[in-house]
Coordinates of C-alpha atoms and ligand atoms in Angstrom, one line a residue:
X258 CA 25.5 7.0 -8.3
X259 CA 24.1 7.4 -11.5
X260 CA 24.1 4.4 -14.4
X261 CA 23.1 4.3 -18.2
X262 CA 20.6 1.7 -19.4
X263 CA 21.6 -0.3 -22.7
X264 CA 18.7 0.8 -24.9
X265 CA 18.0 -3.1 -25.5
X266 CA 17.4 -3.9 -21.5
X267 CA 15.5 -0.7 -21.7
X268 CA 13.0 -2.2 -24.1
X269 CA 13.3 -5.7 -22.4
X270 CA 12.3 -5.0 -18.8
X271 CA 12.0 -1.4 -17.8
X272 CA 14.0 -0.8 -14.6
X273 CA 12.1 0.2 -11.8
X274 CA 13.0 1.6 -8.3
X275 CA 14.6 -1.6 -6.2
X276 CA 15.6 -3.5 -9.4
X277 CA 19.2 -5.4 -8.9
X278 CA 21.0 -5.0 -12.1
X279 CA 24.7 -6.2 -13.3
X280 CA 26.5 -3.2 -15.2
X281 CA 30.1 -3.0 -16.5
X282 CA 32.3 0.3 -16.4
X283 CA 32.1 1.8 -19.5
X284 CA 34.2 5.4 -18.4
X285 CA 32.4 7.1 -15.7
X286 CA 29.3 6.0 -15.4
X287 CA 28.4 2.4 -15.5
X288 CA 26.2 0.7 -17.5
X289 CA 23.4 -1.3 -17.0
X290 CA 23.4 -4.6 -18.9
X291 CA 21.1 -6.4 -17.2
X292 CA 18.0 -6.5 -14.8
X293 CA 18.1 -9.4 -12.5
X294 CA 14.6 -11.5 -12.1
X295 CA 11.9 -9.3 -9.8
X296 CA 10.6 -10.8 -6.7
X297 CA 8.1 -8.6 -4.5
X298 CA 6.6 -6.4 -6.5
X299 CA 3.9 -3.9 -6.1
X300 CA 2.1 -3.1 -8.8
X301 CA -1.3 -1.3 -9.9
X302 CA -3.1 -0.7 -12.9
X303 CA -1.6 2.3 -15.0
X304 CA -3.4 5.3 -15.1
X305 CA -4.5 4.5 -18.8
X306 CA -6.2 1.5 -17.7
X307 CA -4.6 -1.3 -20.0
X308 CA -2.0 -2.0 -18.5
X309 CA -0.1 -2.9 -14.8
X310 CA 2.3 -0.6 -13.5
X311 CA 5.0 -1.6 -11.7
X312 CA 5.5 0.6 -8.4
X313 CA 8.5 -1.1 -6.8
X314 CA 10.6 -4.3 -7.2
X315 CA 12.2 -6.9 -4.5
X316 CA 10.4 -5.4 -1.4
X317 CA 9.5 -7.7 1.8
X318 CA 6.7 -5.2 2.5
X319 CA 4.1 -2.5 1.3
X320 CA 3.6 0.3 3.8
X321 CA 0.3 2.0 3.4
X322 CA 0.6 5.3 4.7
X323 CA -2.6 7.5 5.1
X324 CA -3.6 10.3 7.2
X325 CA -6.4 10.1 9.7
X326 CA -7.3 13.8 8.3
X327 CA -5.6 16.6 6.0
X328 CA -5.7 14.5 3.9
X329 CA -9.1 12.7 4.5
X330 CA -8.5 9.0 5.4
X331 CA -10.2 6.4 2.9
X332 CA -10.6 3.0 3.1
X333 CA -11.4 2.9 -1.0
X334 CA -7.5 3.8 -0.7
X335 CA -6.6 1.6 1.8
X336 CA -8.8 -1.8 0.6
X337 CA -7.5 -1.3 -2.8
X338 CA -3.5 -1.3 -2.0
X339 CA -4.0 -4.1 0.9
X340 CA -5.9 -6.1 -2.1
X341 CA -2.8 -5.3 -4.8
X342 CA -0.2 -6.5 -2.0
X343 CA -2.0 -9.5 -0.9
X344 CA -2.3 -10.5 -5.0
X345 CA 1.3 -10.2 -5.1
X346 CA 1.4 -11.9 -1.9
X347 CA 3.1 -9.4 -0.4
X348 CA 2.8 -8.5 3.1
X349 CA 1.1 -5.4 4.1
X350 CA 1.1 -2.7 7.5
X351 CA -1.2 0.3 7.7
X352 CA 0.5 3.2 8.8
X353 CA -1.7 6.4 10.0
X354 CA 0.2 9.1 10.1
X355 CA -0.6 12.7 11.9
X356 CA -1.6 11.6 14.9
X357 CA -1.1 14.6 16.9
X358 CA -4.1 16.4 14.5
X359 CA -6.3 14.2 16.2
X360 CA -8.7 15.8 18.6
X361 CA -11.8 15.2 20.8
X362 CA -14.1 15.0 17.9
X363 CA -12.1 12.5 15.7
X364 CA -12.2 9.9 18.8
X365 CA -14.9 8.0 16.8
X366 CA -13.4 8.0 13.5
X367 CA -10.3 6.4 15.0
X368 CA -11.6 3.7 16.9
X369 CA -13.8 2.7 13.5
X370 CA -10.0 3.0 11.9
X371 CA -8.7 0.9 14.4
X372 CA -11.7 -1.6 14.6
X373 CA -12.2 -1.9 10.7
X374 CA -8.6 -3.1 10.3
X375 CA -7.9 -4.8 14.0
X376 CA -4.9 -6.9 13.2
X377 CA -6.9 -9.9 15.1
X378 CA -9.7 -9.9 12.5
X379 CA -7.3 -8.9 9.3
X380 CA -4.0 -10.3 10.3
X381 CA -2.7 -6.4 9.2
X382 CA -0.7 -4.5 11.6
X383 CA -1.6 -0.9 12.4
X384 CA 0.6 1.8 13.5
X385 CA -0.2 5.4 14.4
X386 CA 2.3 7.6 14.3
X387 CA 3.3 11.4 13.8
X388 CA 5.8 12.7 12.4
X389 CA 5.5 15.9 14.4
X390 CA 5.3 14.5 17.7
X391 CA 7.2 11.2 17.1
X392 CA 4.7 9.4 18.5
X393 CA 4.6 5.5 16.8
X394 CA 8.0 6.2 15.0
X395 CA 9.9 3.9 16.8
X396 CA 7.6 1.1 16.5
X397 CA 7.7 1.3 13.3
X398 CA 11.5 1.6 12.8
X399 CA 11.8 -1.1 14.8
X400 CA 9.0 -3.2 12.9
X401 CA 10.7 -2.2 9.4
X402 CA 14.1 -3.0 10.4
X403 CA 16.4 -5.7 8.0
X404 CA 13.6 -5.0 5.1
X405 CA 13.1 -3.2 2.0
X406 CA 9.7 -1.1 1.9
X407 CA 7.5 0.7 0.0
X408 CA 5.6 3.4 1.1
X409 CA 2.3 4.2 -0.9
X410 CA -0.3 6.5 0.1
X411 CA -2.7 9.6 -0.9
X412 CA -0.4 12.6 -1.7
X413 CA 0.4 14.5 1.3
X414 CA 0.2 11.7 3.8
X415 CA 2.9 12.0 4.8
X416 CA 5.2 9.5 3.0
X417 CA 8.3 11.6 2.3
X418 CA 7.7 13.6 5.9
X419 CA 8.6 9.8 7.7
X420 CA 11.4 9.2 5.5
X421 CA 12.9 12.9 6.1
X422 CA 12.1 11.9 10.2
X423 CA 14.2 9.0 10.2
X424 CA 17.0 10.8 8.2
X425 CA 16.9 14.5 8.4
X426 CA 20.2 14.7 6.4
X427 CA 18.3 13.6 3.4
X428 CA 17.5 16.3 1.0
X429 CA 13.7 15.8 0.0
X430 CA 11.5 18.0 -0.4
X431 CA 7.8 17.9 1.4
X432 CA 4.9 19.6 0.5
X433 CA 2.5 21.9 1.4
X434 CA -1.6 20.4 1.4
X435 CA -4.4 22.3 -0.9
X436 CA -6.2 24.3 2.3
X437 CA -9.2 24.0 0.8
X438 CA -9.7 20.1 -0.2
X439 CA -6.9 18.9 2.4
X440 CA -5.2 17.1 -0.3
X441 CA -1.3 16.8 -1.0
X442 CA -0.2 18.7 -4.0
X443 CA 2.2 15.7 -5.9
X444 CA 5.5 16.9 -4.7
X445 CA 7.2 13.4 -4.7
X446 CA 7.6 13.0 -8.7
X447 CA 9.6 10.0 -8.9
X448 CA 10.0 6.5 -6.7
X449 CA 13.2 6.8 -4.6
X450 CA 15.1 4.3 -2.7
X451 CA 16.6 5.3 0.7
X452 CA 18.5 3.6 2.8
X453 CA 18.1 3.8 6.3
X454 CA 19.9 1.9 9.4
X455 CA 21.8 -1.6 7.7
X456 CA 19.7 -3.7 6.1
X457 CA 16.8 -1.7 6.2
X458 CA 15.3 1.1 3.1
X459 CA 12.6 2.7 2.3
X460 CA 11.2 3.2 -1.2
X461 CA 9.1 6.6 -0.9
X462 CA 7.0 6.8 -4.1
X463 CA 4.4 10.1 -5.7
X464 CA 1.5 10.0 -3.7
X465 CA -1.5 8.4 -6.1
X466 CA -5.0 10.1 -6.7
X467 CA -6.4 5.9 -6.8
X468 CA -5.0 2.7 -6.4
X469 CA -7.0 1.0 -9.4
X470 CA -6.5 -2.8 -9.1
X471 CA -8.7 -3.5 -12.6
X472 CA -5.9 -6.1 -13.0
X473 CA -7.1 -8.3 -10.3
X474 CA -9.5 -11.1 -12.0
X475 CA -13.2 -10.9 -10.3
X476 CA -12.6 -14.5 -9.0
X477 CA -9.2 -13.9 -7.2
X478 CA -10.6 -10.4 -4.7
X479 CA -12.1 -12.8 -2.6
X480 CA -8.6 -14.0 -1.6
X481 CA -7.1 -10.5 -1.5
X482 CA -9.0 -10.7 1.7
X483 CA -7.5 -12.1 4.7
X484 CA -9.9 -12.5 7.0
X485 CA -12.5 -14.1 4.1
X486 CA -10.4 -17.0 4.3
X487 CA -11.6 -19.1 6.8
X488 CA -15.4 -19.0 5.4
X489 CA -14.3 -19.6 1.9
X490 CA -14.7 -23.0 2.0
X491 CA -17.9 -23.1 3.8
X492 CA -19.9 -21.5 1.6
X493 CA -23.0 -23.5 0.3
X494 CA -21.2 -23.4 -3.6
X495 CA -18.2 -24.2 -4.3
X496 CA -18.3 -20.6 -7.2
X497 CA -19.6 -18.7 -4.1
X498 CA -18.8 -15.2 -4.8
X499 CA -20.0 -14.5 -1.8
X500 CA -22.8 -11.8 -3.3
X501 CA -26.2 -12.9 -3.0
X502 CA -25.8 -16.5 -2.9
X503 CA -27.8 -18.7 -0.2
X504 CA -25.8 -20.1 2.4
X505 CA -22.5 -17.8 2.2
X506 CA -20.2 -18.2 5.1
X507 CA -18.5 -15.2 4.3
X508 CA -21.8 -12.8 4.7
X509 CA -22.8 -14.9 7.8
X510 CA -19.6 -13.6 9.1
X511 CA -20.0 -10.3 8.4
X512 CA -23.6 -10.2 9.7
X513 CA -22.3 -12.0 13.6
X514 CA -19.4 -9.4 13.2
X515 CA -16.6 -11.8 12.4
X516 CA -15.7 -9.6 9.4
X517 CA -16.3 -6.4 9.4
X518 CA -19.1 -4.3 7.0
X519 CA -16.7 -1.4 5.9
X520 CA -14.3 -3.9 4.3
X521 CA -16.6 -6.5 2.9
X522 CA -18.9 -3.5 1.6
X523 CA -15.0 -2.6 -0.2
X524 CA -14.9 -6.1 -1.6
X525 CA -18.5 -6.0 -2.9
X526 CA -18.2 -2.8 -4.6
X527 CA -14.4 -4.0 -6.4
X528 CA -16.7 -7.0 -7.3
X529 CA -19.2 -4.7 -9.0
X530 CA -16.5 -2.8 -10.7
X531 CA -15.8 -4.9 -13.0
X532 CA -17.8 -6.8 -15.8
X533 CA -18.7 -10.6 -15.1
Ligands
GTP823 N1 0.4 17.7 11.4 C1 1.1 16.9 10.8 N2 1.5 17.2 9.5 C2 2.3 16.3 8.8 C3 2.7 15.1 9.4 N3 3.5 14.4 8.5 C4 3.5 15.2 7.4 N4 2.8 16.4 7.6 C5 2.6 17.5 6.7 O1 1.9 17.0 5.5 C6 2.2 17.7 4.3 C7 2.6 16.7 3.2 O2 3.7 16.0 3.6 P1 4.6 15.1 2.5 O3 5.6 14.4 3.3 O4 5.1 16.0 1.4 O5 3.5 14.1 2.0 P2 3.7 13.0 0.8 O6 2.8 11.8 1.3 O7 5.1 12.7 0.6 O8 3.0 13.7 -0.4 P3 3.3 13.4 -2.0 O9 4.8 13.5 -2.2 O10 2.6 14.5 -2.7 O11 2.8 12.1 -2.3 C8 3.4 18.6 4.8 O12 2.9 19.9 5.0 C9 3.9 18.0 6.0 O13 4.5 18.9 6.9 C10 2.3 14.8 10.7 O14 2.6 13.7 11.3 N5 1.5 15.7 11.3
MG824 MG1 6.3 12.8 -1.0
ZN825 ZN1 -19.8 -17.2 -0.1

């Protein structure tokens, strides 16, 4: 059902997809008069660069959904949304979708997929699925169930696809990929809120080119990273940014293996991103 925003809650606090509101009957279509306070949101920096935008509200949990190929996966992608959830300590899953396009040759890549982001070393889970094959699906559901997620990803992922799996009534549309860069074509234009079995929905939202996290301070990535955690306090300084220092715990670990290089390289290049 459809709803009017009073132009003065529009200005206030732009409504976003998962908002609660209050709204009065006013005729046929009821109007909004009020957004309730947010709690889980996801948010990245705007495209423009100077400001946060806010992707979804009141969701128990991000679900990052990449491709293992067509698209390519990236773990720029992936290490910048896990790093925007965690900020807004929000929990996190990885979801690789297209399973059944994996073949002989793309063994290697997925075992560095799985081994980068092992749920023992980052605390995230993992789950990979198809929605061609069904393969991981009901995992997932399963995982999901009683919550409200959001689904971010590359465009043509895949996002919309696992929506339209677990509800093929719903009218969606899904896209076709670019054949020559693999990449999804922005057919999702707007966040969308579907609910699936009770309790339980889905926010599917346009695939993004980047997930720029410029609104993270330099000081706060390190604890966008799970698995730094342990180390962080037994670094040699207590201001360790865990760069070049002497006696980081957090490079120790990564040199014994304990964390792995692929992510800390991620951290070290968000660190060098931005200006001290
Ligand atoms: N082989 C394979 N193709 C898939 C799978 N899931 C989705 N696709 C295809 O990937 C393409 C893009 O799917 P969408 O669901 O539109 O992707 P999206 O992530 O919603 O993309 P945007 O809305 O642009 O962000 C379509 O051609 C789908 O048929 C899968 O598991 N396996
Ligand atoms: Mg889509
Ligand atoms: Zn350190």
């Amino acid at each position: 059902m459809g709803a009017r925003v009073a132009g003065r809650v529009y200005h206030e606090m732009k409504p976003v997809t998962g908002d609660y509101a209050v709204a009065v009957r006013t005729g046929d279509i009821p109007l909004v008069e009020r957004i309730l306070p947010r709690s889980g949101v996801l948010q990245r920096t705007a495209s423009s660069g100077t400001s946060t935008q806010i992707i979804a509200a009141n969701v128990d949990m991000v679900l990052i959904v990449t491709s293992i190929k067509h698209p390519e996966f990236s773990d720029g992608f992936v290490c910048r949304a896990l790093a925007a959830a965690s900020w807004k300590k929000l929990k996190s899953t990885i979801v690789l979708n297209k399973m059944d396009l994996c073949c002989t040759k793309d063994e290697e890549l997925k075992s560095r997929i799985l081994t980068t982001y092992d749920r023992e070393r980052t605390g995230y889970p993992l789950f990979p699925v198809s929605c061609i094959t069904g393969r991981g699906t009901d995992e997932l559901r399963k995982y999901i169930r009683g919550m409200t997620v959001v689904m971010t990803g590359p465009s043509g992922a895949g996002k919309t696809s696992l929506v339209k799996y677990y509800n093929p009534s719903l009218e969606v549309r899904i896209g076709t990929l670019n054949p020559k860069t693999s990449k999804g074509k922005h057919t999702t234009v707007a966040a969308r809120l579907i609910p699936l079995e009770r309790n339980t929905a889905v926010i599917d939202t346009p695939g993004l080119r980047m997930f720029s996290i410029d609104h993270i301070p330099r000081n706060d990535l390190q604890f966008c990273f799970p698995e730094f955690r342990n180390y962080l306090d037994e670094c040699r300084f207590r201001d360790c940014l865990h760069i070049s220092e002497p006696g980081c715990a957090v490079r120790s670990a990564v040199e014994t293996g304990s964390i792995s290089e692929i992510r800390y390289g991620k951290y070290v290049d968000f660190i060098n991103e931005k200006n001290p």
